[in-house]
Short mmCIF file of N, CA and C in Angstrom, two decimals:
data_model
loop_
_atom_site.label_atom_id
_atom_site.label_comp_id
_atom_site.label_asym_id
_atom_site.label_seq_id
_atom_site.Cartn_x
_atom_site.Cartn_y
_atom_site.Cartn_z
N MET M 189 68.37 22.51 -42.39
CA MET M 189 68.03 23.77 -41.49
C MET M 189 66.37 23.81 -41.94
N VAL M 190 65.71 23.90 -40.76
CA VAL M 190 64.14 24.41 -41.06
C VAL M 190 63.90 25.91 -41.36
N GLY M 191 63.31 26.13 -42.68
CA GLY M 191 63.05 27.51 -42.95
C GLY M 191 61.62 27.88 -42.65
N TRP M 192 61.66 29.37 -42.56
CA TRP M 192 60.25 29.74 -42.44
C TRP M 192 59.17 29.12 -43.18
N ILE M 193 59.55 28.82 -44.55
CA ILE M 193 58.59 28.27 -45.59
C ILE M 193 58.14 26.97 -44.74
N ASP M 194 59.14 26.03 -44.21
CA ASP M 194 58.68 24.69 -43.71
C ASP M 194 57.79 24.80 -42.70
N LEU M 195 58.10 25.96 -41.77
CA LEU M 195 57.07 26.36 -40.56
C LEU M 195 55.51 26.44 -41.20
N ALA M 196 55.64 27.33 -42.30
CA ALA M 196 54.32 27.71 -42.89
C ALA M 196 53.62 26.22 -43.39
N ARG M 197 54.31 25.55 -44.10
CA ARG M 197 53.88 24.39 -44.79
C ARG M 197 53.41 23.47 -43.75
N GLY M 198 54.20 23.65 -42.69
CA GLY M 198 53.59 22.87 -41.31
C GLY M 198 52.29 23.06 -40.73
N ALA M 199 52.15 24.13 -40.44
CA ALA M 199 51.07 25.01 -40.06
C ALA M 199 49.86 24.43 -41.14
N VAL M 200 50.08 24.84 -42.31
CA VAL M 200 48.78 24.54 -43.09
C VAL M 200 48.60 23.30 -42.93
N THR M 201 49.77 22.29 -43.04
CA THR M 201 49.42 20.81 -43.17
C THR M 201 48.53 20.40 -42.12
N LEU M 202 49.06 21.02 -40.76
CA LEU M 202 48.22 20.48 -39.67
C LEU M 202 46.80 21.22 -39.74
N ASN M 203 46.56 22.51 -40.17
CA ASN M 203 45.12 22.77 -40.54
C ASN M 203 44.40 21.67 -41.16
N ILE M 204 45.04 21.28 -42.13
CA ILE M 204 44.35 20.34 -43.16
C ILE M 204 43.97 19.14 -42.48
N LEU M 205 44.84 18.71 -41.57
CA LEU M 205 44.37 17.40 -40.83
C LEU M 205 43.22 17.67 -39.83
N LEU M 206 43.24 18.79 -39.17
CA LEU M 206 42.59 19.19 -38.33
C LEU M 206 41.07 19.44 -38.94
N LEU M 207 40.96 20.07 -39.92
CA LEU M 207 39.89 20.24 -40.72
C LEU M 207 39.33 18.86 -41.37
N GLY M 208 40.40 17.93 -41.60
CA GLY M 208 39.63 16.61 -41.78
C GLY M 208 39.00 15.94 -40.85
N VAL M 209 39.38 16.13 -39.68
CA VAL M 209 38.68 15.54 -38.41
C VAL M 209 37.21 16.10 -38.26
N LEU M 210 37.32 17.27 -38.50
CA LEU M 210 35.87 18.18 -38.07
C LEU M 210 34.87 17.84 -39.48
N ILE M 211 35.34 17.70 -40.39
CA ILE M 211 34.55 17.39 -41.52
C ILE M 211 33.97 15.87 -41.73
N TYR M 212 35.01 15.07 -40.88
CA TYR M 212 34.50 13.78 -40.95
C TYR M 212 33.23 13.64 -39.75
N VAL M 213 33.62 14.40 -38.29
CA VAL M 213 32.21 14.31 -37.42
C VAL M 213 31.17 14.87 -38.06
N TRP M 214 31.36 16.18 -38.47
CA TRP M 214 30.21 16.80 -39.19
C TRP M 214 29.67 16.26 -40.24
N GLY M 215 30.35 15.53 -41.00
CA GLY M 215 29.77 14.92 -42.25
C GLY M 215 28.81 13.65 -41.80
N ARG M 216 29.38 12.85 -40.71
CA ARG M 216 28.67 11.99 -40.36
C ARG M 216 27.65 12.21 -39.69
N ASN M 217 27.43 13.31 -38.82
CA ASN M 217 26.30 14.11 -38.17
C ASN M 217 25.27 14.48 -39.23
N TYR M 218 26.00 15.08 -40.33
CA TYR M 218 24.93 15.67 -41.16
C TYR M 218 24.07 14.48 -41.81
N TYR M 219 24.81 13.30 -42.16
CA TYR M 219 24.15 12.44 -42.91
C TYR M 219 23.16 11.73 -42.08
N THR M 220 23.36 11.60 -40.68
CA THR M 220 21.90 11.06 -39.82
C THR M 220 20.95 12.23 -39.27
N LEU M 221 21.50 13.20 -39.02
CA LEU M 221 20.66 14.39 -38.29
C LEU M 221 20.22 15.31 -39.09
N ARG M 222 20.85 15.58 -40.52
CA ARG M 222 20.27 16.52 -41.37
C ARG M 222 20.02 17.90 -40.67
N SER M 223 20.91 18.39 -39.88
CA SER M 223 20.60 19.63 -39.03
C SER M 223 21.44 20.81 -39.93
N LYS M 224 20.62 21.76 -40.09
CA LYS M 224 20.94 23.04 -40.67
C LYS M 224 22.32 23.41 -40.10
N HIS M 225 22.33 23.52 -38.88
CA HIS M 225 23.62 24.04 -38.15
C HIS M 225 24.62 23.16 -38.23
N THR M 226 24.29 21.93 -38.48
CA THR M 226 25.68 20.84 -38.83
C THR M 226 26.27 21.32 -40.46
N LEU M 227 25.16 21.44 -41.44
CA LEU M 227 25.48 21.77 -42.58
C LEU M 227 26.55 22.91 -42.81
N GLY M 228 25.92 24.18 -41.90
CA GLY M 228 26.47 25.22 -42.00
C GLY M 228 27.94 24.88 -41.55
N LEU M 229 28.18 24.30 -40.45
CA LEU M 229 29.71 24.05 -40.06
C LEU M 229 30.37 23.08 -41.05
N LEU M 230 29.77 22.46 -41.72
CA LEU M 230 30.39 21.63 -42.81
C LEU M 230 30.68 22.44 -43.90
N LEU M 231 29.90 23.33 -44.27
CA LEU M 231 30.35 24.47 -45.31
C LEU M 231 31.56 25.18 -45.02
N PHE M 232 31.26 25.63 -43.73
CA PHE M 232 32.44 26.66 -43.08
C PHE M 232 33.88 25.74 -43.27
N ALA M 233 33.87 24.20 -42.93
CA ALA M 233 34.88 23.68 -42.65
C ALA M 233 35.60 23.57 -44.22
N GLY M 234 34.59 23.18 -44.94
CA GLY M 234 35.03 22.95 -46.58
C GLY M 234 35.59 24.31 -46.87
N LEU M 235 35.06 25.37 -46.73
CA LEU M 235 35.74 26.44 -47.37
C LEU M 235 37.26 26.90 -46.71
N LEU M 236 37.37 26.53 -45.27
CA LEU M 236 38.61 26.79 -44.88
C LEU M 236 39.61 25.80 -45.51
N LEU M 237 39.04 24.56 -45.69
CA LEU M 237 39.79 23.46 -46.16
C LEU M 237 40.63 23.89 -47.78
N GLY M 238 39.65 24.58 -48.30
CA GLY M 238 39.88 25.18 -49.61
C GLY M 238 40.98 26.22 -49.46
N GLU M 239 41.00 27.13 -48.60
CA GLU M 239 41.86 28.13 -48.34
C GLU M 239 43.25 27.35 -48.09
N ASN M 240 43.29 26.53 -47.12
CA ASN M 240 44.65 25.65 -46.88
C ASN M 240 45.07 24.61 -47.98
N ALA M 241 44.15 24.21 -48.60
CA ALA M 241 44.65 23.44 -49.88
C ALA M 241 45.21 24.37 -50.87
N PHE M 242 44.86 25.39 -51.01
CA PHE M 242 45.38 26.38 -51.90
C PHE M 242 46.76 27.07 -51.28
N ALA M 243 46.90 27.29 -49.94
CA ALA M 243 47.90 27.57 -49.51
C ALA M 243 49.03 26.52 -49.81
N LEU M 244 48.79 25.49 -49.43
CA LEU M 244 49.66 24.25 -49.55
C LEU M 244 50.16 24.18 -51.04
N TYR M 245 49.35 24.40 -52.02
CA TYR M 245 49.58 24.34 -53.27
C TYR M 245 50.65 25.36 -53.83
N PHE M 246 50.02 26.69 -53.48
CA PHE M 246 51.32 27.89 -53.81
C PHE M 246 52.41 27.58 -53.08
N TYR M 247 52.45 26.85 -51.77
CA TYR M 247 53.90 26.92 -51.20
C TYR M 247 54.55 25.61 -51.70
N SER M 248 53.85 24.58 -52.39
CA SER M 248 54.66 23.79 -52.45
C SER M 248 54.73 23.06 -53.88
N LEU M 249 53.72 23.35 -54.65
CA LEU M 249 53.44 22.83 -56.13
C LEU M 249 53.26 23.72 -57.16
N ASP M 250 52.76 25.00 -56.99
CA ASP M 250 52.52 25.58 -58.25
C ASP M 250 54.20 25.97 -58.66
N PRO M 251 54.26 25.75 -59.84
CA PRO M 251 55.79 25.81 -60.53
C PRO M 251 56.17 27.42 -60.21
N LEU M 252 55.42 28.57 -60.66
CA LEU M 252 55.88 29.72 -60.55
C LEU M 252 56.02 30.19 -58.98
N LEU M 253 54.96 30.10 -58.45
CA LEU M 253 54.89 30.55 -56.79
C LEU M 253 55.85 29.79 -55.78
N THR M 254 55.90 28.42 -56.12
CA THR M 254 56.96 27.63 -55.37
C THR M 254 58.27 28.50 -55.41
N ALA M 255 58.90 28.66 -56.61
CA ALA M 255 60.05 28.98 -56.99
C ALA M 255 60.15 30.59 -56.20
N TRP M 256 59.33 31.35 -56.34
CA TRP M 256 59.04 32.66 -55.60
C TRP M 256 59.28 32.61 -54.00
N PHE M 257 58.17 31.77 -53.76
CA PHE M 257 58.14 31.69 -52.14
C PHE M 257 59.44 31.02 -51.24
N SER M 258 60.04 29.95 -52.06
CA SER M 258 61.21 29.42 -51.60
C SER M 258 62.56 30.27 -51.66
N SER M 259 62.37 31.34 -52.23
CA SER M 259 63.66 32.00 -52.38
C SER M 259 63.73 33.55 -52.33
N SER M 260 62.39 33.82 -52.83
CA SER M 260 62.21 35.62 -52.94
C SER M 260 61.54 36.40 -51.66
N VAL M 261 60.97 35.42 -50.68
CA VAL M 261 60.13 36.33 -50.00
C VAL M 261 61.12 36.36 -48.46
N PRO M 262 61.11 37.88 -47.96
CA PRO M 262 62.01 38.04 -46.87
C PRO M 262 61.41 37.41 -45.81
N ASP M 263 62.25 37.18 -44.69
CA ASP M 263 61.99 36.48 -43.30
C ASP M 263 60.85 37.40 -42.61
N PRO M 264 60.81 38.57 -42.66
CA PRO M 264 59.76 39.45 -41.79
C PRO M 264 58.32 39.06 -42.48
N ALA M 265 58.29 38.94 -43.63
CA ALA M 265 57.07 38.65 -44.58
C ALA M 265 56.46 37.35 -43.97
N TRP M 266 57.54 36.12 -43.91
CA TRP M 266 57.31 34.94 -43.68
C TRP M 266 56.55 34.80 -42.10
N GLN M 267 57.43 35.45 -41.49
CA GLN M 267 57.07 35.56 -39.66
C GLN M 267 55.69 36.19 -39.87
N ALA M 268 55.10 37.06 -40.43
CA ALA M 268 53.99 37.60 -40.56
C ALA M 268 52.90 36.50 -41.01
N MET M 269 53.09 35.67 -42.14
CA MET M 269 52.28 34.93 -42.47
C MET M 269 52.08 33.61 -41.39
N ILE M 270 53.11 33.35 -40.99
CA ILE M 270 52.97 32.20 -39.91
C ILE M 270 52.26 32.53 -38.78
N VAL M 271 52.06 33.96 -38.38
CA VAL M 271 51.40 34.38 -37.23
C VAL M 271 49.80 33.96 -37.81
N LEU M 272 49.57 34.18 -39.00
CA LEU M 272 48.23 34.34 -39.49
C LEU M 272 47.81 32.57 -39.53
N HIS M 273 48.65 31.99 -39.82
CA HIS M 273 48.63 30.27 -39.89
C HIS M 273 48.51 29.69 -38.77
N GLY M 274 49.34 30.13 -37.80
CA GLY M 274 49.34 29.77 -36.58
C GLY M 274 48.12 30.02 -35.72
N PHE M 275 47.66 31.31 -35.77
CA PHE M 275 46.31 31.51 -35.10
C PHE M 275 45.00 30.62 -35.66
N GLU M 276 45.29 30.59 -36.79
CA GLU M 276 44.09 29.32 -37.35
C GLU M 276 44.21 28.08 -36.80
N THR M 277 45.55 27.55 -36.89
CA THR M 277 45.91 26.26 -36.37
C THR M 277 45.44 26.11 -34.64
N VAL M 278 45.45 27.15 -33.97
CA VAL M 278 44.89 27.16 -32.71
C VAL M 278 43.66 27.10 -32.71
N ALA M 279 43.06 28.02 -33.32
CA ALA M 279 41.58 28.16 -33.41
C ALA M 279 40.83 26.58 -33.65
N LEU M 280 41.42 26.08 -34.86
CA LEU M 280 41.20 24.60 -35.15
C LEU M 280 41.19 23.86 -33.93
N VAL M 281 42.46 23.83 -33.48
CA VAL M 281 42.40 22.78 -32.43
C VAL M 281 41.59 22.98 -31.46
N VAL M 282 41.04 24.16 -30.86
CA VAL M 282 40.05 24.29 -29.98
C VAL M 282 38.50 23.73 -30.34
N LEU M 283 38.31 24.02 -31.74
CA LEU M 283 37.08 23.46 -32.43
C LEU M 283 37.11 22.20 -32.36
N ALA M 284 38.18 21.58 -32.92
CA ALA M 284 38.24 20.04 -32.75
C ALA M 284 38.03 19.18 -31.62
N TRP M 285 38.71 20.10 -30.40
CA TRP M 285 38.50 19.47 -29.15
C TRP M 285 37.28 19.48 -28.67
N ILE M 286 36.19 20.52 -28.84
CA ILE M 286 34.73 20.50 -28.26
C ILE M 286 34.16 19.56 -29.16
N THR M 287 34.59 19.52 -30.65
CA THR M 287 33.96 18.64 -31.52
C THR M 287 33.79 17.28 -31.18
N TRP M 288 35.34 16.86 -30.77
CA TRP M 288 35.46 15.40 -30.64
C TRP M 288 34.77 14.96 -29.31
N ASP M 289 34.18 15.79 -28.42
CA ASP M 289 33.66 15.46 -27.28
C ASP M 289 32.53 14.31 -27.35
N MET I 121 21.07 29.55 -25.37
CA MET I 121 20.59 28.01 -25.05
C MET I 121 20.57 27.29 -26.38
N GLU I 122 19.90 27.99 -27.33
CA GLU I 122 19.68 27.24 -28.47
C GLU I 122 20.71 26.68 -29.32
N ALA I 123 21.96 27.87 -29.30
CA ALA I 123 22.97 27.41 -29.94
C ALA I 123 23.73 26.19 -29.35
N VAL I 124 23.76 26.34 -27.93
CA VAL I 124 24.43 25.20 -27.16
C VAL I 124 23.65 23.77 -27.64
N LEU I 125 22.29 23.77 -27.88
CA LEU I 125 21.52 22.74 -27.98
C LEU I 125 22.01 22.17 -29.22
N TRP I 126 21.94 23.14 -30.22
CA TRP I 126 22.63 22.62 -31.69
C TRP I 126 23.95 21.92 -31.76
N TYR I 127 24.54 22.81 -31.06
CA TYR I 127 26.00 22.30 -30.96
C TYR I 127 26.08 20.87 -30.31
N VAL I 128 25.83 20.65 -29.02
CA VAL I 128 26.16 19.42 -28.25
C VAL I 128 25.38 18.46 -28.73
N LEU I 129 24.06 18.59 -29.41
CA LEU I 129 23.36 17.56 -29.88
C LEU I 129 23.34 17.23 -31.11
N THR I 130 23.96 18.22 -31.96
CA THR I 130 23.88 17.80 -33.54
C THR I 130 25.42 18.01 -34.32
N SER I 131 26.33 18.60 -33.60
CA SER I 131 27.50 18.75 -34.11
C SER I 131 28.70 18.22 -33.35
N THR I 132 28.58 17.48 -32.44
CA THR I 132 29.67 16.70 -31.70
C THR I 132 29.64 15.42 -31.87
N ARG I 133 30.72 14.55 -31.86
CA ARG I 133 30.79 13.24 -31.99
C ARG I 133 29.90 12.59 -31.43
N GLY I 134 29.65 12.87 -30.07
CA GLY I 134 28.75 12.17 -29.37
C GLY I 134 27.37 12.42 -29.45
N GLY I 135 26.86 13.27 -30.56
CA GLY I 135 25.55 13.92 -30.32
C GLY I 135 24.55 13.07 -30.53
N ALA I 136 24.54 12.09 -31.36
CA ALA I 136 23.27 11.14 -31.69
C ALA I 136 23.15 10.31 -30.45
N ASN I 137 23.88 9.87 -29.64
CA ASN I 137 23.94 9.48 -28.47
C ASN I 137 23.24 10.17 -27.39
N ARG I 138 23.66 11.55 -27.46
CA ARG I 138 23.12 12.34 -26.12
C ARG I 138 21.54 12.86 -26.72
N ILE I 139 21.18 12.81 -27.87
CA ILE I 139 20.00 12.92 -28.09
C ILE I 139 19.10 11.90 -27.39
N ARG I 140 19.71 10.63 -27.96
CA ARG I 140 18.81 9.16 -27.40
C ARG I 140 18.79 9.66 -25.85
N ILE I 141 19.77 9.92 -25.24
CA ILE I 141 19.70 10.00 -23.70
C ILE I 141 18.89 10.96 -23.16
N LEU I 142 18.69 12.10 -23.79
CA LEU I 142 17.70 13.04 -23.35
C LEU I 142 16.46 12.83 -23.76
N ARG I 143 16.16 12.26 -24.72
CA ARG I 143 14.92 11.33 -25.04
C ARG I 143 14.35 10.52 -23.91
N ALA I 144 15.41 9.60 -23.67
CA ALA I 144 14.97 8.42 -22.61
C ALA I 144 14.67 9.28 -21.27
N LEU I 145 15.38 10.26 -20.86
CA LEU I 145 15.22 10.87 -19.80
C LEU I 145 13.83 11.85 -19.63
N ASP I 146 13.59 12.34 -20.72
CA ASP I 146 12.44 12.95 -20.83
C ASP I 146 11.04 12.12 -20.58
N ASN I 147 11.17 11.02 -21.13
CA ASN I 147 10.15 9.94 -20.84
C ASN I 147 10.00 9.65 -19.20
N ARG I 148 11.23 9.20 -18.61
CA ARG I 148 11.43 8.92 -17.36
C ARG I 148 12.97 9.06 -16.93
N PRO I 149 13.00 10.09 -15.88
CA PRO I 149 14.39 10.36 -15.15
C PRO I 149 14.89 9.03 -14.59
N ARG I 150 16.18 8.49 -14.89
CA ARG I 150 16.71 7.48 -14.36
C ARG I 150 18.19 7.34 -14.05
N ASN I 151 18.77 6.64 -13.52
CA ASN I 151 20.01 6.87 -13.21
C ASN I 151 21.43 6.18 -14.46
N ALA I 152 22.49 6.47 -14.25
CA ALA I 152 23.18 6.23 -15.36
C ALA I 152 23.23 4.82 -15.66
N ASN I 153 23.39 3.78 -14.45
CA ASN I 153 23.20 2.13 -14.78
C ASN I 153 22.03 1.73 -15.75
N LYS I 154 20.75 2.43 -15.23
CA LYS I 154 19.73 2.14 -16.08
C LYS I 154 19.74 2.67 -17.56
N LEU I 155 20.07 3.67 -17.78
CA LEU I 155 20.51 4.30 -18.80
C LEU I 155 21.22 3.70 -20.03
N ALA I 156 22.35 3.31 -19.38
CA ALA I 156 23.22 2.23 -19.87
C ALA I 156 22.57 1.11 -20.66
N GLU I 157 21.98 0.43 -19.70
CA GLU I 157 21.36 -0.94 -20.11
C GLU I 157 20.11 -0.55 -20.98
N GLU I 158 19.43 0.46 -20.77
CA GLU I 158 18.31 0.91 -21.84
C GLU I 158 18.76 1.24 -23.03
N LEU I 159 19.70 2.11 -23.19
CA LEU I 159 20.27 2.37 -24.60
C LEU I 159 21.45 1.37 -25.42
N GLU I 160 21.92 0.27 -24.25
CA GLU I 160 22.81 -0.44 -24.69
C GLU I 160 24.02 0.14 -25.06
N LEU I 161 24.53 1.26 -24.26
CA LEU I 161 25.74 1.82 -24.25
C LEU I 161 26.79 1.61 -23.04
N ASP I 162 27.76 1.67 -23.12
CA ASP I 162 28.90 1.71 -22.25
C ASP I 162 28.78 2.48 -21.09
N TYR I 163 28.86 2.04 -19.95
CA TYR I 163 28.56 2.78 -18.46
C TYR I 163 29.39 3.90 -18.50
N LYS I 164 30.28 3.90 -18.92
CA LYS I 164 31.42 5.07 -18.86
C LYS I 164 31.21 5.97 -19.96
N THR I 165 30.70 5.52 -21.02
CA THR I 165 30.20 6.48 -21.94
C THR I 165 29.17 7.45 -21.71
N VAL I 166 28.19 6.49 -21.10
CA VAL I 166 27.01 7.31 -20.59
C VAL I 166 27.38 8.31 -19.53
N ARG I 167 28.14 7.71 -18.66
CA ARG I 167 28.59 8.80 -17.40
C ARG I 167 29.14 10.25 -18.24
N HIS I 168 29.94 9.95 -19.35
CA HIS I 168 30.53 11.04 -20.07
C HIS I 168 29.62 11.99 -20.55
N HIS I 169 28.57 11.27 -21.15
CA HIS I 169 27.52 12.25 -21.91
C HIS I 169 26.80 12.91 -20.79
N LEU I 170 26.43 12.30 -19.71
CA LEU I 170 25.50 12.85 -18.79
C LEU I 170 26.48 14.11 -18.20
N GLU I 171 27.81 14.03 -18.16
CA GLU I 171 28.62 15.06 -17.61
C GLU I 171 28.72 16.24 -18.63
N VAL I 172 28.76 16.07 -19.85
CA VAL I 172 28.80 16.79 -20.73
C VAL I 172 27.36 17.73 -20.66
N LEU I 173 26.02 16.94 -20.66
CA LEU I 173 24.82 17.64 -20.57
C LEU I 173 24.72 18.36 -19.48
N GLU I 174 25.11 18.00 -18.46
CA GLU I 174 25.04 18.79 -17.19
C GLU I 174 25.85 20.14 -17.33
N ASP I 175 27.09 19.81 -17.77
CA ASP I 175 27.91 21.10 -17.94
C ASP I 175 27.19 22.22 -18.65
N ASN I 176 26.36 21.80 -19.56
CA ASN I 176 25.90 22.64 -20.59
C ASN I 176 24.43 22.92 -19.96
N ASP I 177 23.94 22.62 -18.83
CA ASP I 177 22.86 22.96 -18.04
C ASP I 177 21.68 22.40 -18.93
N ILE I 178 21.76 21.04 -19.46
CA ILE I 178 20.58 20.34 -20.27
C ILE I 178 19.99 19.52 -19.09
N LEU I 179 20.96 18.92 -18.49
CA LEU I 179 20.27 18.05 -17.60
C LEU I 179 20.90 18.22 -16.25
N THR I 180 20.02 17.94 -15.15
CA THR I 180 20.52 18.08 -13.53
C THR I 180 20.25 16.57 -13.00
N ASP I 181 20.84 16.53 -11.75
CA ASP I 181 20.67 15.31 -11.13
C ASP I 181 20.20 15.42 -9.73
N SER I 182 19.79 14.07 -9.16
CA SER I 182 19.19 14.45 -7.84
C SER I 182 20.29 14.19 -6.79
N GLY I 183 21.54 14.12 -7.42
CA GLY I 183 22.59 14.30 -6.28
C GLY I 183 23.00 12.99 -5.24
N ASP I 184 22.34 11.86 -5.76
CA ASP I 184 22.66 10.69 -4.51
C ASP I 184 23.78 10.18 -5.08
N ASP I 185 24.94 10.43 -5.38
CA ASP I 185 26.20 9.92 -5.97
C ASP I 185 25.78 8.77 -7.10
N TYR I 186 26.13 7.52 -6.65
CA TYR I 186 26.06 6.69 -7.97
C TYR I 186 24.54 6.21 -8.27
N GLY I 187 23.51 6.36 -7.23
CA GLY I 187 22.46 6.28 -7.70
C GLY I 187 21.64 7.36 -8.39
N ALA I 188 22.27 8.62 -8.62
CA ALA I 188 21.53 9.74 -8.84
C ALA I 188 20.68 9.44 -10.09
N VAL I 189 19.63 10.23 -10.04
CA VAL I 189 18.59 10.12 -11.23
C VAL I 189 19.04 11.46 -12.04
N TYR I 190 18.87 11.48 -13.40
CA TYR I 190 19.15 12.46 -14.13
C TYR I 190 17.88 12.85 -14.86
N LEU I 191 17.55 14.28 -14.84
CA LEU I 191 16.30 14.76 -15.58
C LEU I 191 16.76 15.79 -16.31
N PRO I 192 15.95 16.29 -17.16
CA PRO I 192 15.99 17.68 -18.09
C PRO I 192 15.80 18.67 -16.93
N THR I 193 16.80 19.91 -17.46
CA THR I 193 16.55 21.18 -16.37
C THR I 193 15.36 22.11 -16.71
N ASP I 194 14.91 23.02 -15.80
CA ASP I 194 13.74 23.91 -16.09
C ASP I 194 14.24 24.64 -17.36
N ARG I 195 15.64 24.82 -17.41
CA ARG I 195 16.03 25.73 -18.44
C ARG I 195 15.78 25.07 -19.94
N VAL I 196 16.17 24.08 -19.83
CA VAL I 196 16.03 23.22 -21.34
C VAL I 196 14.43 23.24 -21.50
N ARG I 197 13.61 22.94 -20.60
CA ARG I 197 12.20 22.82 -20.79
C ARG I 197 11.57 23.99 -21.56
N ASN I 198 12.53 25.25 -21.22
CA ASN I 198 11.66 26.24 -21.96
C ASN I 198 12.13 26.37 -23.13
N TYR I 199 13.19 25.79 -23.65
CA TYR I 199 13.70 25.50 -25.32
C TYR I 199 13.34 24.33 -25.72
N TRP I 200 12.01 23.59 -25.38
CA TRP I 200 11.93 22.21 -25.70
C TRP I 200 11.40 22.07 -27.15
N ASP I 201 10.87 23.25 -27.88
CA ASP I 201 10.65 23.39 -29.05
C ASP I 201 11.80 22.91 -29.95
N THR I 202 12.87 23.89 -29.49
CA THR I 202 14.21 23.18 -30.17
C THR I 202 14.67 21.79 -30.10
N VAL I 203 14.46 21.24 -28.88
CA VAL I 203 14.97 19.76 -28.65
C VAL I 203 13.89 19.00 -29.37
N GLU I 204 12.60 19.42 -29.68
CA GLU I 204 11.96 18.48 -30.55
C GLU I 204 12.21 18.35 -31.90
N GLN I 205 12.72 19.73 -32.22
CA GLN I 205 12.92 19.88 -33.77
C GLN I 205 14.33 19.15 -33.90
N ILE I 206 15.15 19.20 -32.96
CA ILE I 206 16.49 18.30 -33.22
C ILE I 206 16.15 16.87 -33.22
N MET I 207 15.05 16.22 -32.02
CA MET I 207 15.00 15.04 -32.16
C MET I 207 14.09 14.24 -33.30
N GLU I 208 13.21 15.28 -33.70
CA GLU I 208 12.51 14.78 -35.06
C GLU I 208 13.47 14.51 -36.06
N ALA I 209 14.57 15.52 -36.57
CA ALA I 209 15.42 15.33 -37.48
C ALA I 209 16.47 14.22 -36.99
N ALA I 210 16.48 13.66 -36.06
CA ALA I 210 17.40 12.62 -35.44
C ALA I 210 16.57 11.31 -35.93
N GLU I 211 15.08 11.40 -36.19
CA GLU I 211 14.77 10.05 -36.25
C GLU I 211 14.54 9.50 -37.51
#
């Protein structure tokens, strides 16, 4: 059965993939165009990538937190977290969509 | 308009080619076919870029279907400083 934690991990993984796409496009453009605008976006994506990498680490790898997250977090708290991760995923899909153009 | 220029020309996957297109059309308005030849780009790619640039009010066309000639809008002319700044960075 897919638990709430799996949904949260899935959303975070998707965020990381989308940020990978954005960092690829912005990184390549920054390399050729050196625009401050693109550098700013690159930093923004890098920080969000850090946020999501930490989330995935806390949910899946950190020995103490993983044990706690997989057994002691009540469902309503997970649902609230998934709302946050989900909004971020949708926001990143929109950004990736206009950037890949 | 400035934010649009920065985004469309420097922060999208097709940005570098859009800068080349805008530069070519600034020198001389031309149609999609001539532009594709000149820049050695695929015709469909050029059409796509032209569409994006028109959507963002950066280019306008003469309206003659396939022979339509493209040129920068008056609006983008007012922000030509920004365009030049972007073009310089792209060199």
